[in-house]
Amino acid sequence: MADVRASKKASNFASTKSSSKRSNQSRLRLFLDSADEREWEKYFPTGVLYGITTNPSILKRDGVPCTVSSLRDLAERAFDCGTKELLLQAWGSSASEMADIGDELSRIDPRINIKMPLTKTGIEAAYLLQKQKVEVTLTACYTTHQALTAASMGACYLAPYLGRMNDNGRDGMQNIINMHRIVTATGSTTRIMVASIRSADEMALLAAEGLDVFTFSPAVAEELFNDPLTIAAAAQFEEDALANSWQFDEDA
């Protein structure tokens, strides 16, 4: 009888643990906007990041050639580092050329999502890829009505540039909140991936409005782990632990 009770207790404990894991699942996805492997190695061990985003400008900044072969190597290292999703941007002078490059990039790994700029050419290229069942992201979004374009074609993500909108005299926060309202109200599966983020506080404000996908620089990632009051409290915990353990060490 005792064995039966113990078995039931263990079963209930396992069920509670399983339920707890399910309840902790979140739609929140945080991406690191970097092609620098050294930055990946800093932040992926925290378990906070979901994926990595890049574009030709980021590749240039981080010293990575903008070629399919180079991005194949980059993807291998990114997935080895623990990323669940990698966004690579296609390039080209025509929709067909961009789609061809996007197709090549998508074939590297099924976890790759292809980015296209929100120009007419980029949208045409994205549509060509969608016909081949390739997941696409529309990027360089600067105005609310572009959410209609992304939602209508069923893009996986739409990436508005928060900081750059503000730099150009547009209300980035309100525009992005309105984009979120559009995709929600229309029942679209498109998710707003907020980019060009200048601070962790901006993310927190938008998350409170229901936004749940963000991509940000290593500098912003560092803010997530470096509140001065938290660091001071942690240092005090360590100091007190050391001061309160020496007598027990002697007893041992």
Tab-separated table of C-alpha atoms in Angstrom:
chain	number	residue	atom	x	y	z
A	1	MET	CA	0.000	0.000	0.000
A	2	ALA	CA	2.879	2.318	0.859
A	3	ASP	CA	4.409	1.603	-2.527
A	4	VAL	CA	1.127	2.576	-4.226
A	5	ARG	CA	0.992	5.861	-2.302
A	6	ALA	CA	4.625	6.591	-3.155
A	7	SER	CA	3.950	5.827	-6.800
A	8	LYS	CA	0.938	8.160	-6.859
A	9	LYS	CA	2.951	10.893	-5.140
A	10	ALA	CA	5.742	10.580	-7.683
A	11	SER	CA	3.214	10.612	-10.506
A	12	ASN	CA	1.513	13.751	-9.158
A	13	PHE	CA	4.895	15.446	-8.716
A	14	ALA	CA	5.871	14.621	-12.308
A	15	SER	CA	2.496	15.887	-13.532
A	16	THR	CA	2.933	19.124	-11.577
A	17	LYS	CA	6.411	19.610	-13.049
A	18	SER	CA	5.106	18.969	-16.556
A	19	SER	CA	2.220	21.391	-16.055
A	20	SER	CA	4.622	23.999	-14.685
A	21	LYS	CA	6.799	23.708	-17.773
A	22	ARG	CA	3.799	24.179	-20.035
A	23	SER	CA	2.568	27.223	-18.096
A	24	ASN	CA	6.005	28.844	-18.367
A	25	GLN	CA	6.008	28.721	-22.149
A	26	SER	CA	5.810	32.168	-23.743
A	27	ARG	CA	5.339	33.700	-27.157
A	28	LEU	CA	8.189	36.083	-26.366
A	29	ARG	CA	11.117	35.830	-28.769
A	30	LEU	CA	14.316	37.806	-28.307
A	31	PHE	CA	16.829	37.954	-31.164
A	32	LEU	CA	20.392	39.245	-31.161
A	33	ASP	CA	21.038	41.557	-34.116
A	34	SER	CA	24.638	40.570	-34.746
A	35	ALA	CA	26.871	38.478	-36.997
A	36	ASP	CA	29.709	38.540	-34.467
A	37	GLU	CA	30.237	35.064	-33.019
A	38	ARG	CA	31.953	36.535	-29.959
A	39	GLU	CA	28.702	38.324	-29.064
A	40	TRP	CA	26.682	35.130	-29.543
A	41	GLU	CA	28.995	33.332	-27.122
A	42	LYS	CA	28.401	36.030	-24.508
A	43	TYR	CA	24.627	35.891	-24.455
A	44	PHE	CA	23.330	32.544	-25.723
A	45	PRO	CA	24.512	30.671	-22.602
A	46	THR	CA	21.943	32.702	-20.599
A	47	GLY	CA	19.058	30.904	-22.303
A	48	VAL	CA	17.318	34.263	-22.859
A	49	LEU	CA	17.806	34.534	-26.625
A	50	TYR	CA	15.680	32.779	-29.238
A	51	GLY	CA	17.552	33.604	-32.414
A	52	ILE	CA	19.869	35.780	-34.491
A	53	THR	CA	19.108	38.411	-37.123
A	54	THR	CA	21.452	39.828	-39.742
A	55	ASN	CA	21.371	41.971	-42.874
A	56	PRO	CA	24.016	43.107	-45.385
A	57	SER	CA	24.861	46.184	-43.286
A	58	ILE	CA	25.379	44.090	-40.152
A	59	LEU	CA	27.526	41.639	-42.123
A	60	LYS	CA	29.691	44.519	-43.339
A	61	ARG	CA	30.017	45.963	-39.827
A	62	ASP	CA	30.996	42.606	-38.351
A	63	GLY	CA	33.421	41.667	-41.126
A	64	VAL	CA	31.386	38.828	-42.658
A	65	PRO	CA	31.323	38.607	-46.492
A	66	CYS	CA	27.857	38.919	-48.014
A	67	THR	CA	27.990	35.683	-50.024
A	68	VAL	CA	25.975	32.484	-49.896
A	69	SER	CA	29.024	30.395	-49.005
A	70	SER	CA	29.986	32.738	-46.182
A	71	LEU	CA	26.444	32.704	-44.804
A	72	ARG	CA	26.414	28.919	-44.962
A	73	ASP	CA	29.408	28.916	-42.589
A	74	LEU	CA	27.768	31.606	-40.441
A	75	ALA	CA	24.578	29.534	-40.156
A	76	GLU	CA	26.464	26.439	-39.066
A	77	ARG	CA	28.178	28.367	-36.287
A	78	ALA	CA	24.921	30.070	-35.263
A	79	PHE	CA	23.048	26.796	-34.847
A	80	ASP	CA	26.000	25.263	-33.017
A	81	CYS	CA	25.758	28.232	-30.647
A	82	GLY	CA	22.136	27.383	-29.820
A	83	THR	CA	20.016	29.680	-31.972
A	84	LYS	CA	16.540	28.352	-32.738
A	85	GLU	CA	15.959	30.628	-35.745
A	86	LEU	CA	18.320	32.567	-38.005
A	87	LEU	CA	17.197	35.456	-40.199
A	88	LEU	CA	19.313	36.084	-43.311
A	89	GLN	CA	18.584	38.841	-45.813
A	90	ALA	CA	18.628	38.274	-49.555
A	91	TRP	CA	20.001	40.796	-52.050
A	92	GLY	CA	19.857	41.423	-55.791
A	93	SER	CA	18.888	43.915	-58.492
A	94	SER	CA	15.581	42.228	-59.409
A	95	ALA	CA	12.840	40.231	-57.741
A	96	SER	CA	13.939	37.039	-59.459
A	97	GLU	CA	17.588	37.496	-58.428
A	98	MET	CA	16.614	38.234	-54.828
A	99	ALA	CA	14.306	35.214	-54.770
A	100	ASP	CA	17.026	32.962	-56.185
A	101	ILE	CA	19.491	34.055	-53.517
A	102	GLY	CA	16.803	33.752	-50.855
A	103	ASP	CA	16.057	30.230	-52.045
A	104	GLU	CA	19.737	29.282	-51.831
A	105	LEU	CA	19.959	30.672	-48.310
A	106	SER	CA	16.775	28.907	-47.193
A	107	ARG	CA	18.143	25.550	-48.352
A	108	ILE	CA	21.052	25.803	-45.918
A	109	ASP	CA	18.800	24.867	-42.989
A	110	PRO	CA	15.006	24.752	-42.410
A	111	ARG	CA	15.401	27.042	-39.386
A	112	ILE	CA	16.441	29.947	-41.640
A	113	ASN	CA	13.953	32.739	-42.314
A	114	ILE	CA	14.595	35.003	-45.320
A	115	LYS	CA	14.375	38.769	-44.988
A	116	MET	CA	13.286	41.057	-47.814
A	117	PRO	CA	13.011	44.867	-47.795
A	118	LEU	CA	9.532	46.385	-48.024
A	119	THR	CA	10.013	47.670	-51.562
A	120	LYS	CA	7.835	46.503	-54.436
A	121	THR	CA	10.765	44.417	-55.717
A	122	GLY	CA	11.394	42.950	-52.279
A	123	ILE	CA	7.727	42.081	-51.823
A	124	GLU	CA	7.596	40.380	-55.217
A	125	ALA	CA	10.688	38.369	-54.275
A	126	ALA	CA	9.120	37.429	-50.944
A	127	TYR	CA	5.986	36.228	-52.741
A	128	LEU	CA	8.083	34.045	-55.059
A	129	LEU	CA	9.698	32.457	-52.010
A	130	GLN	CA	6.359	31.943	-50.290
A	131	LYS	CA	5.205	29.932	-53.288
A	132	GLN	CA	8.111	27.602	-52.485
A	133	LYS	CA	7.015	27.370	-48.821
A	134	VAL	CA	9.893	29.543	-47.594
A	135	GLU	CA	9.235	31.627	-44.456
A	136	VAL	CA	9.844	35.337	-45.069
A	137	THR	CA	10.293	38.511	-43.057
A	138	LEU	CA	9.577	41.965	-44.464
A	139	THR	CA	12.091	44.463	-43.135
A	140	ALA	CA	12.920	48.191	-43.196
A	141	CYS	CA	9.360	49.055	-42.150
A	142	TYR	CA	8.817	52.740	-41.364
A	143	THR	CA	5.085	53.422	-41.460
A	144	THR	CA	1.880	51.916	-40.117
A	145	HIS	CA	0.234	51.057	-43.408
A	146	GLN	CA	3.100	48.708	-44.276
A	147	ALA	CA	1.583	46.354	-41.698
A	148	LEU	CA	-1.319	45.895	-44.114
A	149	THR	CA	1.095	44.731	-46.810
A	150	ALA	CA	2.794	42.230	-44.498
A	151	ALA	CA	-0.495	40.950	-43.066
A	152	SER	CA	-2.096	40.590	-46.488
A	153	MET	CA	0.690	38.420	-47.863
A	154	GLY	CA	1.099	36.475	-44.610
A	155	ALA	CA	4.727	37.304	-43.894
A	156	CYS	CA	6.105	35.488	-40.868
A	157	TYR	CA	7.526	38.684	-39.369
A	158	LEU	CA	7.333	42.410	-40.071
A	159	ALA	CA	10.372	44.357	-38.806
A	160	PRO	CA	9.713	48.061	-38.079
A	161	TYR	CA	12.710	50.245	-37.205
A	162	LEU	CA	11.807	51.944	-33.937
A	163	GLY	CA	14.896	54.101	-33.423
A	164	ARG	CA	15.177	55.166	-37.036
A	165	MET	CA	11.519	56.182	-37.147
A	166	ASN	CA	12.127	58.408	-34.142
A	167	ASP	CA	15.288	59.812	-35.763
A	168	ASN	CA	13.198	60.884	-38.750
A	169	GLY	CA	10.539	62.673	-36.723
A	170	ARG	CA	8.010	59.846	-36.631
A	171	ASP	CA	6.448	58.515	-33.457
A	172	GLY	CA	8.026	55.077	-33.532
A	173	MET	CA	6.359	53.743	-30.397
A	174	GLN	CA	2.833	54.673	-31.469
A	175	ASN	CA	3.377	53.524	-35.047
A	176	ILE	CA	4.522	50.111	-33.842
A	177	ILE	CA	1.638	49.798	-31.388
A	178	ASN	CA	-0.730	50.576	-34.284
A	179	MET	CA	0.979	47.941	-36.454
A	180	HIS	CA	0.402	45.410	-33.694
A	181	ARG	CA	-3.260	46.432	-33.521
A	182	ILE	CA	-3.601	45.974	-37.283
A	183	VAL	CA	-2.251	42.420	-37.377
A	184	THR	CA	-4.290	41.518	-34.298
A	185	ALA	CA	-7.526	43.047	-35.590
A	186	THR	CA	-7.197	41.432	-39.006
A	187	GLY	CA	-6.477	37.998	-37.559
A	188	SER	CA	-3.136	37.873	-39.342
A	189	THR	CA	-0.454	35.377	-38.331
A	190	THR	CA	2.236	37.993	-39.067
A	191	ARG	CA	4.230	38.919	-35.966
A	192	ILE	CA	5.768	42.343	-35.383
A	193	MET	CA	9.522	42.016	-34.820
A	194	VAL	CA	10.617	45.345	-33.381
A	195	ALA	CA	14.082	46.360	-34.615
A	196	SER	CA	16.384	49.370	-34.236
A	197	ILE	CA	15.867	49.318	-30.479
A	198	ARG	CA	17.960	51.771	-28.482
A	199	SER	CA	17.246	50.571	-24.937
A	200	ALA	CA	15.850	47.663	-22.940
A	201	ASP	CA	13.266	50.036	-21.466
A	202	GLU	CA	11.804	50.590	-24.937
A	203	MET	CA	11.291	46.841	-25.242
A	204	ALA	CA	9.603	46.688	-21.857
A	205	LEU	CA	7.171	49.467	-22.790
A	206	LEU	CA	6.232	47.767	-26.063
A	207	ALA	CA	5.950	44.358	-24.397
A	208	ALA	CA	3.407	45.884	-22.016
A	209	GLU	CA	1.376	46.787	-25.120
A	210	GLY	CA	1.426	43.194	-26.368
A	211	LEU	CA	4.491	43.182	-28.650
A	212	ASP	CA	6.435	39.960	-28.184
A	213	VAL	CA	9.245	39.749	-30.764
A	214	PHE	CA	12.319	41.972	-30.537
A	215	THR	CA	15.741	42.095	-32.166
A	216	PHE	CA	18.461	44.236	-30.654
A	217	SER	CA	22.166	44.988	-30.585
A	218	PRO	CA	24.690	43.508	-28.147
A	219	ALA	CA	24.705	46.876	-26.342
A	220	VAL	CA	20.990	46.539	-25.575
A	221	ALA	CA	21.461	42.867	-24.677
A	222	GLU	CA	23.996	43.960	-22.074
A	223	GLU	CA	21.354	46.198	-20.466
A	224	LEU	CA	19.174	43.141	-19.799
A	225	PHE	CA	21.789	41.827	-17.365
A	226	ASN	CA	23.262	44.967	-15.842
A	227	ASP	CA	20.928	46.966	-13.633
A	228	PRO	CA	23.227	48.601	-11.041
A	229	LEU	CA	20.883	47.933	-8.111
A	230	THR	CA	20.641	44.241	-9.001
A	231	ILE	CA	24.423	43.997	-9.298
A	232	ALA	CA	24.845	45.698	-5.919
A	233	ALA	CA	22.313	43.347	-4.302
A	234	ALA	CA	24.047	40.281	-5.782
A	235	ALA	CA	27.420	41.512	-4.498
A	236	GLN	CA	25.911	41.941	-1.020
A	237	PHE	CA	24.504	38.386	-1.133
A	238	GLU	CA	27.973	37.019	-1.921
A	239	GLU	CA	29.600	39.096	0.807
A	240	ASP	CA	27.064	37.928	3.390
A	241	ALA	CA	27.313	34.303	2.275
A	242	LEU	CA	31.094	34.395	2.731
A	243	ALA	CA	30.854	36.135	6.107
A	244	ASN	CA	28.253	33.664	7.345
A	245	SER	CA	29.937	30.446	6.203
A	246	TRP	CA	33.416	30.446	7.765
A	247	GLN	CA	32.274	29.085	11.147
A	248	PHE	CA	30.449	26.185	9.511
A	249	ASP	CA	33.534	25.394	7.442
A	250	GLU	CA	35.554	25.145	10.651
A	251	ASP	CA	32.949	22.823	12.215
A	252	ALA	CA	33.239	20.521	9.208
